[in-house]
């Protein structure tokens, strides 16, 4: 195994109590897996190597209390570097760091920090100050932590503002969508009402046209029947024949029959028939009786005049 990867090293041989010295080993990578197998190594010295970056799983070494990464070529620290919550002493002297990850603010136990000889952001460099003695290094740890916590707080505030803005935007979109849906429902309701009103008008128009047609047809039928009825003379009201009229008609019929029989018996050859002889005799008797009655009446009138 190559020495540059650190896998050819015997870490247990370099372990002295709780201190593990991997400095000046010409390391290009950190042997995280081997380090994780040595939880007793709470003090780790990786100074004077060729480290350009730290792997993300380096932050799983949460047992570290003191870490020396000075005199490497680190350009940045892992974003979750703040997971090393037990870290108290951190030496980052002479690297190529410009900024620190925001999670750096989570190193609540950090008491000592050296950031000298890094191309730090001017604001961060001013906050860190010099680390020429123990006191300045301790002050650097306190000030940098405060600064990073302020940055973290500002980022959290901005994140909350962004989240709030997104929520408000979402609420606005939902309100607009509800308003749009309500408008569409209102339009559909209005269109439905208009369609219903149109059908009702068509129905009324058809009904009125049908009634007008029936009225016209009825009028034409009346006009067609009128001439026929006007050509006829008015018929007198028929009265039911009364009983007296029936009797009178019967008597007239009997008298007509008698006269016809008498004429036949007087003027035709039937006068010698037995029936006609009887009729003629009866006729002569009636005439004689009428004459006697007339003579009697004249006598009575003469006596009354006297």
PDB file of C-alpha atoms in Angstrom:
ATOM      1  CA  UNK A   1       0.000   0.000   0.000  1.00  0.00           C
ATOM      2  CA  UNK A   2       1.137   3.506  -0.725  1.00  0.00           C
ATOM      3  CA  UNK A   3       2.152   5.696   2.095  1.00  0.00           C
ATOM      4  CA  UNK A   4       0.359   8.678   0.617  1.00  0.00           C
ATOM      5  CA  UNK A   5      -3.042   7.162   1.305  1.00  0.00           C
ATOM      6  CA  UNK A   6      -2.139   6.406   4.897  1.00  0.00           C
ATOM      7  CA  UNK A   7      -3.387   2.853   4.597  1.00  0.00           C
ATOM      8  CA  UNK A   8       0.116   1.397   4.885  1.00  0.00           C
ATOM      9  CA  UNK A   9       0.604   2.967   8.283  1.00  0.00           C
ATOM     10  CA  UNK A  10       0.206   0.994  11.464  1.00  0.00           C
ATOM     11  CA  UNK A  11      -1.940   3.429  13.480  1.00  0.00           C
ATOM     12  CA  UNK A  12      -1.714   1.368  16.636  1.00  0.00           C
ATOM     13  CA  UNK A  13       2.102   1.669  16.569  1.00  0.00           C
ATOM     14  CA  UNK A  14       1.742   5.457  16.487  1.00  0.00           C
ATOM     15  CA  UNK A  15      -0.855   5.583  19.253  1.00  0.00           C
ATOM     16  CA  UNK A  16       0.588   6.882  22.531  1.00  0.00           C
ATOM     17  CA  UNK A  17      -2.096   6.817  25.183  1.00  0.00           C
ATOM     18  CA  UNK A  18      -4.883   8.937  23.733  1.00  0.00           C
ATOM     19  CA  UNK A  19      -2.594  10.740  21.273  1.00  0.00           C
ATOM     20  CA  UNK A  20      -2.193   9.658  17.660  1.00  0.00           C
ATOM     21  CA  UNK A  21       0.590  11.402  15.728  1.00  0.00           C
ATOM     22  CA  UNK A  22       0.218  11.212  11.915  1.00  0.00           C
ATOM     23  CA  UNK A  23       2.199  14.347  11.152  1.00  0.00           C
ATOM     24  CA  UNK A  24       4.928  14.373   8.477  1.00  0.00           C
ATOM     25  CA  UNK A  25       3.501  11.194   6.911  1.00  0.00           C
ATOM     26  CA  UNK A  26       3.074  12.719   3.439  1.00  0.00           C
ATOM     27  CA  UNK A  27      -0.672  11.967   3.577  1.00  0.00           C
ATOM     28  CA  UNK A  28      -2.944  12.942   0.688  1.00  0.00           C
ATOM     29  CA  UNK A  29      -6.038  11.402   2.307  1.00  0.00           C
ATOM     30  CA  UNK A  30      -7.198  10.883   5.858  1.00  0.00           C
ATOM     31  CA  UNK A  31      -7.580   7.169   6.860  1.00  0.00           C
ATOM     32  CA  UNK A  32     -11.044   7.758   8.387  1.00  0.00           C
ATOM     33  CA  UNK A  33     -11.996   4.082   8.686  1.00  0.00           C
ATOM     34  CA  UNK A  34      -8.794   3.214  10.615  1.00  0.00           C
ATOM     35  CA  UNK A  35      -9.243   6.290  12.816  1.00  0.00           C
ATOM     36  CA  UNK A  36     -12.837   5.350  13.592  1.00  0.00           C
ATOM     37  CA  UNK A  37     -11.516   1.986  14.863  1.00  0.00           C
ATOM     38  CA  UNK A  38      -9.465   3.842  17.490  1.00  0.00           C
ATOM     39  CA  UNK A  39     -11.982   5.748  19.622  1.00  0.00           C
ATOM     40  CA  UNK A  40      -9.324   6.151  22.335  1.00  0.00           C
ATOM     41  CA  UNK A  41      -7.343   8.473  20.058  1.00  0.00           C
ATOM     42  CA  UNK A  42      -9.012  11.721  21.155  1.00  0.00           C
ATOM     43  CA  UNK A  43      -5.918  13.780  20.198  1.00  0.00           C
ATOM     44  CA  UNK A  44      -5.084  13.603  16.476  1.00  0.00           C
ATOM     45  CA  UNK A  45      -2.101  15.307  14.798  1.00  0.00           C
ATOM     46  CA  UNK A  46      -2.376  15.514  10.980  1.00  0.00           C
ATOM     47  CA  UNK A  47      -0.037  18.486  10.540  1.00  0.00           C
ATOM     48  CA  UNK A  48       2.599  18.839   7.836  1.00  0.00           C
ATOM     49  CA  UNK A  49       0.883  16.617   5.230  1.00  0.00           C
ATOM     50  CA  UNK A  50      -0.508  17.168   1.731  1.00  0.00           C
ATOM     51  CA  UNK A  51      -4.217  17.248   2.610  1.00  0.00           C
ATOM     52  CA  UNK A  52      -6.279  19.353   0.190  1.00  0.00           C
ATOM     53  CA  UNK A  53      -9.659  18.423   1.646  1.00  0.00           C
ATOM     54  CA  UNK A  54     -11.271  16.299   4.317  1.00  0.00           C
ATOM     55  CA  UNK A  55     -13.771  13.576   3.388  1.00  0.00           C
ATOM     56  CA  UNK A  56     -17.350  14.035   4.528  1.00  0.00           C
ATOM     57  CA  UNK A  57     -17.154  10.977   6.789  1.00  0.00           C
ATOM     58  CA  UNK A  58     -14.299  12.642   8.699  1.00  0.00           C
ATOM     59  CA  UNK A  59     -17.007  14.404  10.724  1.00  0.00           C
ATOM     60  CA  UNK A  60     -18.065  11.019  12.100  1.00  0.00           C
ATOM     61  CA  UNK A  61     -14.933  11.060  14.321  1.00  0.00           C
ATOM     62  CA  UNK A  62     -16.916  12.683  17.107  1.00  0.00           C
ATOM     63  CA  UNK A  63     -14.550  11.340  19.789  1.00  0.00           C
ATOM     64  CA  UNK A  64     -11.856  13.897  18.804  1.00  0.00           C
ATOM     65  CA  UNK A  65     -11.051  16.502  21.452  1.00  0.00           C
ATOM     66  CA  UNK A  66      -7.886  18.003  19.987  1.00  0.00           C
ATOM     67  CA  UNK A  67      -7.170  18.249  16.231  1.00  0.00           C
ATOM     68  CA  UNK A  68      -4.088  19.634  14.517  1.00  0.00           C
ATOM     69  CA  UNK A  69      -4.485  20.263  10.768  1.00  0.00           C
ATOM     70  CA  UNK A  70      -1.800  22.948  10.474  1.00  0.00           C
ATOM     71  CA  UNK A  71       0.554  23.252   7.511  1.00  0.00           C
ATOM     72  CA  UNK A  72      -1.581  21.434   4.951  1.00  0.00           C
ATOM     73  CA  UNK A  73      -3.275  22.722   1.799  1.00  0.00           C
ATOM     74  CA  UNK A  74      -6.908  22.646   2.959  1.00  0.00           C
ATOM     75  CA  UNK A  75      -9.117  24.958   0.890  1.00  0.00           C
ATOM     76  CA  UNK A  76     -12.307  24.257   2.812  1.00  0.00           C
ATOM     77  CA  UNK A  77     -13.751  22.207   5.648  1.00  0.00           C
ATOM     78  CA  UNK A  78     -16.691  19.795   5.295  1.00  0.00           C
ATOM     79  CA  UNK A  79     -20.106  21.460   5.520  1.00  0.00           C
ATOM     80  CA  UNK A  80     -21.047  19.350   8.570  1.00  0.00           C
ATOM     81  CA  UNK A  81     -17.771  20.027  10.385  1.00  0.00           C
ATOM     82  CA  UNK A  82     -19.888  21.151  13.348  1.00  0.00           C
ATOM     83  CA  UNK A  83     -20.695  17.490  14.114  1.00  0.00           C
ATOM     84  CA  UNK A  84     -17.327  17.319  15.975  1.00  0.00           C
ATOM     85  CA  UNK A  85     -19.108  18.690  19.044  1.00  0.00           C
ATOM     86  CA  UNK A  86     -16.469  17.384  21.502  1.00  0.00           C
ATOM     87  CA  UNK A  87     -13.669  19.327  19.830  1.00  0.00           C
ATOM     88  CA  UNK A  88     -11.919  21.755  22.230  1.00  0.00           C
ATOM     89  CA  UNK A  89      -8.649  22.529  20.463  1.00  0.00           C
ATOM     90  CA  UNK A  90      -8.334  23.190  16.692  1.00  0.00           C
ATOM     91  CA  UNK A  91      -5.194  24.229  14.862  1.00  0.00           C
ATOM     92  CA  UNK A  92      -5.696  25.354  11.234  1.00  0.00           C
ATOM     93  CA  UNK A  93      -2.460  27.327  10.884  1.00  0.00           C
ATOM     94  CA  UNK A  94      -1.025  27.846   7.387  1.00  0.00           C
ATOM     95  CA  UNK A  95      -3.734  26.429   5.104  1.00  0.00           C
ATOM     96  CA  UNK A  96      -5.699  27.927   2.227  1.00  0.00           C
ATOM     97  CA  UNK A  97      -9.009  28.537   3.979  1.00  0.00           C
ATOM     98  CA  UNK A  98     -11.109  31.564   2.986  1.00  0.00           C
ATOM     99  CA  UNK A  99     -14.272  30.867   4.955  1.00  0.00           C
ATOM    100  CA  UNK A 100     -15.569  28.429   7.525  1.00  0.00           C
ATOM    101  CA  UNK A 101     -18.750  26.322   7.198  1.00  0.00           C
ATOM    102  CA  UNK A 102     -21.797  27.693   9.011  1.00  0.00           C
ATOM    103  CA  UNK A 103     -21.981  24.479  11.029  1.00  0.00           C
ATOM    104  CA  UNK A 104     -18.735  25.659  12.704  1.00  0.00           C
ATOM    105  CA  UNK A 105     -21.037  27.530  15.109  1.00  0.00           C
ATOM    106  CA  UNK A 106     -22.090  24.162  16.611  1.00  0.00           C
ATOM    107  CA  UNK A 107     -18.635  23.550  18.116  1.00  0.00           C
ATOM    108  CA  UNK A 108     -19.916  24.627  21.510  1.00  0.00           C
ATOM    109  CA  UNK A 109     -16.930  23.120  23.422  1.00  0.00           C
ATOM    110  CA  UNK A 110     -14.250  24.828  21.302  1.00  0.00           C
ATOM    111  CA  UNK A 111     -11.809  26.707  23.587  1.00  0.00           C
ATOM    112  CA  UNK A 112      -8.730  27.205  21.401  1.00  0.00           C
ATOM    113  CA  UNK A 113      -8.432  28.192  17.698  1.00  0.00           C
ATOM    114  CA  UNK A 114      -5.592  29.213  15.394  1.00  0.00           C
ATOM    115  CA  UNK A 115      -6.450  30.560  11.902  1.00  0.00           C
ATOM    116  CA  UNK A 116      -3.197  32.425  11.171  1.00  0.00           C
ATOM    117  CA  UNK A 117      -1.593  32.343   7.717  1.00  0.00           C
ATOM    118  CA  UNK A 118      -4.880  31.626   5.823  1.00  0.00           C
ATOM    119  CA  UNK A 119      -6.306  33.848   3.050  1.00  0.00           C
ATOM    120  CA  UNK A 120      -9.373  34.500   5.213  1.00  0.00           C
ATOM    121  CA  UNK A 121     -12.257  36.713   4.288  1.00  0.00           C
ATOM    122  CA  UNK A 122     -11.438  40.192   5.696  1.00  0.00           C
ATOM    123  CA  UNK A 123     -14.382  40.156   8.083  1.00  0.00           C
ATOM    124  CA  UNK A 124     -13.503  36.689   9.390  1.00  0.00           C
ATOM    125  CA  UNK A 125      -9.807  37.603   9.638  1.00  0.00           C
ATOM    126  CA  UNK A 126     -10.652  40.680  11.690  1.00  0.00           C
ATOM    127  CA  UNK A 127     -12.882  38.639  14.012  1.00  0.00           C
ATOM    128  CA  UNK A 128     -10.260  35.891  14.509  1.00  0.00           C
ATOM    129  CA  UNK A 129      -7.360  38.292  15.167  1.00  0.00           C
ATOM    130  CA  UNK A 130      -3.905  36.994  16.016  1.00  0.00           C
ATOM    131  CA  UNK A 131      -3.115  33.773  17.830  1.00  0.00           C
ATOM    132  CA  UNK A 132       0.361  34.583  19.199  1.00  0.00           C
ATOM    133  CA  UNK A 133      -0.226  33.255  22.682  1.00  0.00           C
ATOM    134  CA  UNK A 134      -2.660  31.120  24.640  1.00  0.00           C
ATOM    135  CA  UNK A 135      -4.915  34.033  25.505  1.00  0.00           C
ATOM    136  CA  UNK A 136      -5.280  35.277  21.933  1.00  0.00           C
ATOM    137  CA  UNK A 137      -6.025  31.766  20.675  1.00  0.00           C
ATOM    138  CA  UNK A 138      -8.748  31.344  23.282  1.00  0.00           C
ATOM    139  CA  UNK A 139     -10.218  34.741  22.372  1.00  0.00           C
ATOM    140  CA  UNK A 140     -10.127  33.736  18.702  1.00  0.00           C
ATOM    141  CA  UNK A 141     -12.193  30.640  19.485  1.00  0.00           C
ATOM    142  CA  UNK A 142     -14.802  32.665  21.382  1.00  0.00           C
ATOM    143  CA  UNK A 143     -15.034  35.457  18.797  1.00  0.00           C
ATOM    144  CA  UNK A 144     -15.127  33.157  15.781  1.00  0.00           C
ATOM    145  CA  UNK A 145     -17.853  31.054  17.396  1.00  0.00           C
ATOM    146  CA  UNK A 146     -19.888  34.198  18.098  1.00  0.00           C
ATOM    147  CA  UNK A 147     -19.364  35.375  14.534  1.00  0.00           C
ATOM    148  CA  UNK A 148     -20.351  32.053  13.024  1.00  0.00           C
ATOM    149  CA  UNK A 149     -23.386  31.840  15.289  1.00  0.00           C
ATOM    150  CA  UNK A 150     -24.434  35.290  14.087  1.00  0.00           C
ATOM    151  CA  UNK A 151     -24.001  34.142  10.497  1.00  0.00           C
ATOM    152  CA  UNK A 152     -25.952  30.982  11.255  1.00  0.00           C
ATOM    153  CA  UNK A 153     -28.694  33.015  12.924  1.00  0.00           C
ATOM    154  CA  UNK A 154     -28.847  35.377   9.948  1.00  0.00           C
ATOM    155  CA  UNK A 155     -28.997  32.454   7.556  1.00  0.00           C
ATOM    156  CA  UNK A 156     -31.696  30.846   9.648  1.00  0.00           C
ATOM    157  CA  UNK A 157     -33.583  34.133   9.640  1.00  0.00           C
ATOM    158  CA  UNK A 158     -33.197  34.445   5.870  1.00  0.00           C
ATOM    159  CA  UNK A 159     -34.203  30.823   5.483  1.00  0.00           C
ATOM    160  CA  UNK A 160     -37.249  31.439   7.621  1.00  0.00           C
ATOM    161  CA  UNK A 161     -38.058  34.563   5.631  1.00  0.00           C
ATOM    162  CA  UNK A 162     -37.665  32.626   2.404  1.00  0.00           C
ATOM    163  CA  UNK A 163     -39.781  29.820   3.780  1.00  0.00           C
ATOM    164  CA  UNK A 164     -42.371  32.331   4.962  1.00  0.00           C
ATOM    165  CA  UNK A 165     -42.299  34.037   1.576  1.00  0.00           C
ATOM    166  CA  UNK A 166     -42.735  30.681  -0.135  1.00  0.00           C
ATOM    167  CA  UNK A 167     -45.633  29.855   2.175  1.00  0.00           C
ATOM    168  CA  UNK A 168     -47.238  33.222   1.526  1.00  0.00           C
ATOM    169  CA  UNK A 169     -46.679  32.753  -2.188  1.00  0.00           C
ATOM    170  CA  UNK A 170     -48.209  29.303  -1.946  1.00  0.00           C
ATOM    171  CA  UNK A 171     -51.160  30.731  -0.008  1.00  0.00           C
ATOM    172  CA  UNK A 172     -51.491  33.454  -2.618  1.00  0.00           C
ATOM    173  CA  UNK A 173     -51.427  30.892  -5.402  1.00  0.00           C
ATOM    174  CA  UNK A 174     -53.990  28.794  -3.551  1.00  0.00           C
ATOM    175  CA  UNK A 175     -56.171  31.879  -2.997  1.00  0.00           C
ATOM    176  CA  UNK A 176     -55.857  32.781  -6.670  1.00  0.00           C
ATOM    177  CA  UNK A 177     -56.680  29.214  -7.618  1.00  0.00           C
ATOM    178  CA  UNK A 178     -59.715  29.234  -5.319  1.00  0.00           C
ATOM    179  CA  UNK A 179     -60.804  32.580  -6.748  1.00  0.00           C
ATOM    180  CA  UNK A 180     -60.320  31.241 -10.266  1.00  0.00           C
ATOM    181  CA  UNK A 181     -62.303  28.110  -9.458  1.00  0.00           C
ATOM    182  CA  UNK A 182     -65.038  30.204  -7.824  1.00  0.00           C
ATOM    183  CA  UNK A 183     -65.160  32.441 -10.908  1.00  0.00           C
ATOM    184  CA  UNK A 184     -65.355  29.411 -13.169  1.00  0.00           C
ATOM    185  CA  UNK A 185     -68.159  27.967 -11.039  1.00  0.00           C
ATOM    186  CA  UNK A 186     -69.984  31.300 -11.183  1.00  0.00           C
ATOM    187  CA  UNK A 187     -69.545  31.439 -14.962  1.00  0.00           C
ATOM    188  CA  UNK A 188     -70.805  27.879 -15.344  1.00  0.00           C
ATOM    189  CA  UNK A 189     -73.744  28.672 -13.067  1.00  0.00           C
ATOM    190  CA  UNK A 190     -74.530  31.805 -15.086  1.00  0.00           C
ATOM    191  CA  UNK A 191     -74.242  29.927 -18.384  1.00  0.00           C
ATOM    192  CA  UNK A 192     -76.502  27.203 -17.024  1.00  0.00           C
ATOM    193  CA  UNK A 193     -79.063  29.802 -15.909  1.00  0.00           C
ATOM    194  CA  UNK A 194     -78.892  31.540 -19.306  1.00  0.00           C
ATOM    195  CA  UNK A 195     -79.305  28.215 -21.095  1.00  0.00           C
ATOM    196  CA  UNK A 196     -82.290  27.382 -18.916  1.00  0.00           C
ATOM    197  CA  UNK A 197     -83.821  30.805 -19.584  1.00  0.00           C
ATOM    198  CA  UNK A 198     -83.246  30.366 -23.325  1.00  0.00           C
ATOM    199  CA  UNK A 199     -84.961  26.970 -23.309  1.00  0.00           C
ATOM    200  CA  UNK A 200     -87.833  28.424 -21.286  1.00  0.00           C
ATOM    201  CA  UNK A 201     -88.291  31.246 -23.836  1.00  0.00           C
ATOM    202  CA  UNK A 202     -88.206  28.740 -26.680  1.00  0.00           C
ATOM    203  CA  UNK A 203     -90.801  26.624 -24.897  1.00  0.00           C
ATOM    204  CA  UNK A 204     -93.043  29.648 -24.298  1.00  0.00           C
ATOM    205  CA  UNK A 205     -92.642  30.735 -27.929  1.00  0.00           C
ATOM    206  CA  UNK A 206     -93.530  27.251 -29.210  1.00  0.00           C
ATOM    207  CA  UNK A 207     -96.522  27.083 -26.881  1.00  0.00           C
ATOM    208  CA  UNK A 208     -97.733  30.541 -27.989  1.00  0.00           C
ATOM    209  CA  UNK A 209     -97.281  29.596 -31.660  1.00  0.00           C
ATOM    210  CA  UNK A 210     -99.217  26.373 -31.103  1.00  0.00           C
ATOM    211  CA  UNK A 211    -102.059  28.254 -29.380  1.00  0.00           C
ATOM    212  CA  UNK A 212    -102.115  30.835 -32.175  1.00  0.00           C
ATOM    213  CA  UNK A 213    -102.271  28.059 -34.772  1.00  0.00           C
ATOM    214  CA  UNK A 214    -105.123  26.352 -32.943  1.00  0.00           C
ATOM    215  CA  UNK A 215    -106.953  29.674 -32.662  1.00  0.00           C
ATOM    216  CA  UNK A 216    -106.453  30.382 -36.360  1.00  0.00           C
ATOM    217  CA  UNK A 217    -107.615  26.884 -37.314  1.00  0.00           C
ATOM    218  CA  UNK A 218    -110.702  27.254 -35.139  1.00  0.00           C
ATOM    219  CA  UNK A 219    -111.515  30.636 -36.701  1.00  0.00           C
ATOM    220  CA  UNK A 220    -111.166  29.226 -40.218  1.00  0.00           C
ATOM    221  CA  UNK A 221    -113.474  26.359 -39.277  1.00  0.00           C
ATOM    222  CA  UNK A 222    -116.094  28.819 -37.990  1.00  0.00           C
ATOM    223  CA  UNK A 223    -115.885  30.916 -41.197  1.00  0.00           C
ATOM    224  CA  UNK A 224    -116.253  27.767 -43.303  1.00  0.00           C
ATOM    225  CA  UNK A 225    -119.432  26.664 -41.485  1.00  0.00           C
ATOM    226  CA  UNK A 226    -121.085  30.126 -41.431  1.00  0.00           C
ATOM    227  CA  UNK A 227    -122.335  30.328 -45.123  1.00  0.00           C
ATOM    228  CA  UNK A 228    -124.023  26.926 -44.920  1.00  0.00           C
ATOM    229  CA  UNK A 229    -125.808  27.900 -41.766  1.00  0.00           C
ATOM    230  CA  UNK A 230    -126.811  31.363 -43.060  1.00  0.00           C
ATOM    231  CA  UNK A 231    -128.414  29.979 -46.271  1.00  0.00           C
ATOM    232  CA  UNK A 232    -131.003  28.097 -44.278  1.00  0.00           C
ATOM    233  CA  UNK A 233    -134.060  30.002 -43.054  1.00  0.00           C
ATOM    234  CA  UNK A 234    -134.453  30.011 -39.370  1.00  0.00           C
ATOM    235  CA  UNK A 235    -136.536  27.073 -38.286  1.00  0.00           C
ATOM    236  CA  UNK A 236    -139.386  27.843 -35.946  1.00  0.00           C
ATOM    237  CA  UNK A 237    -139.140  26.104 -32.717  1.00  0.00           C
ATOM    238  CA  UNK A 238    -140.851  22.810 -32.703  1.00  0.00           C
ATOM    239  CA  UNK A 239    -143.454  22.272 -30.077  1.00  0.00           C
ATOM    240  CA  UNK A 240    -144.626  18.959 -28.926  1.00  0.00           C
ATOM    241  CA  UNK A 241    -148.201  18.285 -30.149  1.00  0.00           C
ATOM    242  CA  UNK A 242    -150.721  18.644 -27.393  1.00  0.00           C
ATOM    243  CA  UNK A 243    -153.572  16.171 -26.633  1.00  0.00           C
ATOM    244  CA  UNK A 244    -156.276  18.494 -28.008  1.00  0.00           C
ATOM    245  CA  UNK A 245    -154.497  18.793 -31.344  1.00  0.00           C
ATOM    246  CA  UNK A 246    -154.295  15.056 -31.603  1.00  0.00           C
ATOM    247  CA  UNK A 247    -158.023  14.703 -30.921  1.00  0.00           C
ATOM    248  CA  UNK A 248    -158.828  17.445 -33.436  1.00  0.00           C
ATOM    249  CA  UNK A 249    -156.723  15.756 -36.077  1.00  0.00           C
ATOM    250  CA  UNK A 250    -158.454  12.470 -35.352  1.00  0.00           C
ATOM    251  CA  UNK A 251    -161.895  14.061 -35.681  1.00  0.00           C
ATOM    252  CA  UNK A 252    -160.934  15.761 -38.939  1.00  0.00           C
ATOM    253  CA  UNK A 253    -159.649  12.441 -40.236  1.00  0.00           C
ATOM    254  CA  UNK A 254    -162.900  10.702 -39.278  1.00  0.00           C
ATOM    255  CA  UNK A 255    -164.951  13.486 -40.878  1.00  0.00           C
ATOM    256  CA  UNK A 256    -162.852  13.248 -44.029  1.00  0.00           C
ATOM    257  CA  UNK A 257    -163.419   9.514 -44.136  1.00  0.00           C
ATOM    258  CA  UNK A 258    -167.177   9.973 -43.634  1.00  0.00           C
ATOM    259  CA  UNK A 259    -167.393  12.567 -46.416  1.00  0.00           C
ATOM    260  CA  UNK A 260    -165.405  10.352 -48.746  1.00  0.00           C
ATOM    261  CA  UNK A 261    -167.694   7.390 -47.949  1.00  0.00           C
ATOM    262  CA  UNK A 262    -170.829   9.541 -48.420  1.00  0.00           C
ATOM    263  CA  UNK A 263    -169.567  10.897 -51.720  1.00  0.00           C
ATOM    264  CA  UNK A 264    -168.757   7.401 -52.914  1.00  0.00           C
ATOM    265  CA  UNK A 265    -172.192   6.164 -51.902  1.00  0.00           C
ATOM    266  CA  UNK A 266    -174.031   9.106 -53.542  1.00  0.00           C
ATOM    267  CA  UNK A 267    -172.118   9.592 -56.716  1.00  0.00           C
ATOM    268  CA  UNK A 268    -170.752   6.165 -57.665  1.00  0.00           C
ATOM    269  CA  UNK A 269    -172.286   2.847 -58.618  1.00  0.00           C
ATOM    270  CA  UNK A 270    -171.718   1.709 -55.034  1.00  0.00           C
ATOM    271  CA  UNK A 271    -174.942   3.460 -53.923  1.00  0.00           C
ATOM    272  CA  UNK A 272    -176.901   0.225 -54.408  1.00  0.00           C
ATOM    273  CA  UNK A 273    -174.594  -1.734 -52.133  1.00  0.00           C
ATOM    274  CA  UNK A 274    -175.968  -2.609 -48.685  1.00  0.00           C
ATOM    275  CA  UNK A 275    -173.329  -0.510 -46.896  1.00  0.00           C
ATOM    276  CA  UNK A 276    -174.011   2.529 -49.073  1.00  0.00           C
ATOM    277  CA  UNK A 277    -177.828   2.080 -48.681  1.00  0.00           C
ATOM    278  CA  UNK A 278    -177.345   2.247 -44.924  1.00  0.00           C
ATOM    279  CA  UNK A 279    -175.054   5.248 -45.248  1.00  0.00           C
ATOM    280  CA  UNK A 280    -177.483   7.066 -47.526  1.00  0.00           C
ATOM    281  CA  UNK A 281    -180.384   6.334 -45.181  1.00  0.00           C
ATOM    282  CA  UNK A 282    -178.365   7.623 -42.211  1.00  0.00           C
ATOM    283  CA  UNK A 283    -177.438  10.726 -44.174  1.00  0.00           C
ATOM    284  CA  UNK A 284    -181.075  11.471 -45.056  1.00  0.00           C
ATOM    285  CA  UNK A 285    -182.087  11.005 -41.426  1.00  0.00           C
ATOM    286  CA  UNK A 286    -179.416  13.408 -40.252  1.00  0.00           C
ATOM    287  CA  UNK A 287    -180.419  16.007 -42.832  1.00  0.00           C
ATOM    288  CA  UNK A 288    -184.090  15.712 -41.833  1.00  0.00           C
ATOM    289  CA  UNK A 289    -183.149  16.094 -38.193  1.00  0.00           C
ATOM    290  CA  UNK A 290    -181.114  19.192 -38.927  1.00  0.00           C
ATOM    291  CA  UNK A 291    -183.980  20.698 -40.901  1.00  0.00           C
ATOM    292  CA  UNK A 292    -186.407  20.022 -38.053  1.00  0.00           C
ATOM    293  CA  UNK A 293    -183.954  21.588 -35.686  1.00  0.00           C
ATOM    294  CA  UNK A 294    -183.730  24.624 -37.934  1.00  0.00           C
ATOM    295  CA  UNK A 295    -187.546  24.919 -38.125  1.00  0.00           C
ATOM    296  CA  UNK A 296    -187.728  24.693 -34.337  1.00  0.00           C
ATOM    297  CA  UNK A 297    -185.106  27.366 -33.988  1.00  0.00           C
ATOM    298  CA  UNK A 298    -186.969  29.705 -36.328  1.00  0.00           C
ATOM    299  CA  UNK A 299    -190.161  29.204 -34.356  1.00  0.00           C
ATOM    300  CA  UNK A 300    -188.463  29.996 -31.139  1.00  0.00           C
ATOM    301  CA  UNK A 301    -186.955  33.152 -32.592  1.00  0.00           C
ATOM    302  CA  UNK A 302    -190.432  34.215 -33.901  1.00  0.00           C
ATOM    303  CA  UNK A 303    -192.038  33.687 -30.502  1.00  0.00           C
ATOM    304  CA  UNK A 304    -189.331  35.665 -28.783  1.00  0.00           C
ATOM    305  CA  UNK A 305    -189.928  38.610 -31.117  1.00  0.00           C
ATOM    306  CA  UNK A 306    -193.620  38.645 -30.259  1.00  0.00           C
TER     307      UNK A 306
END
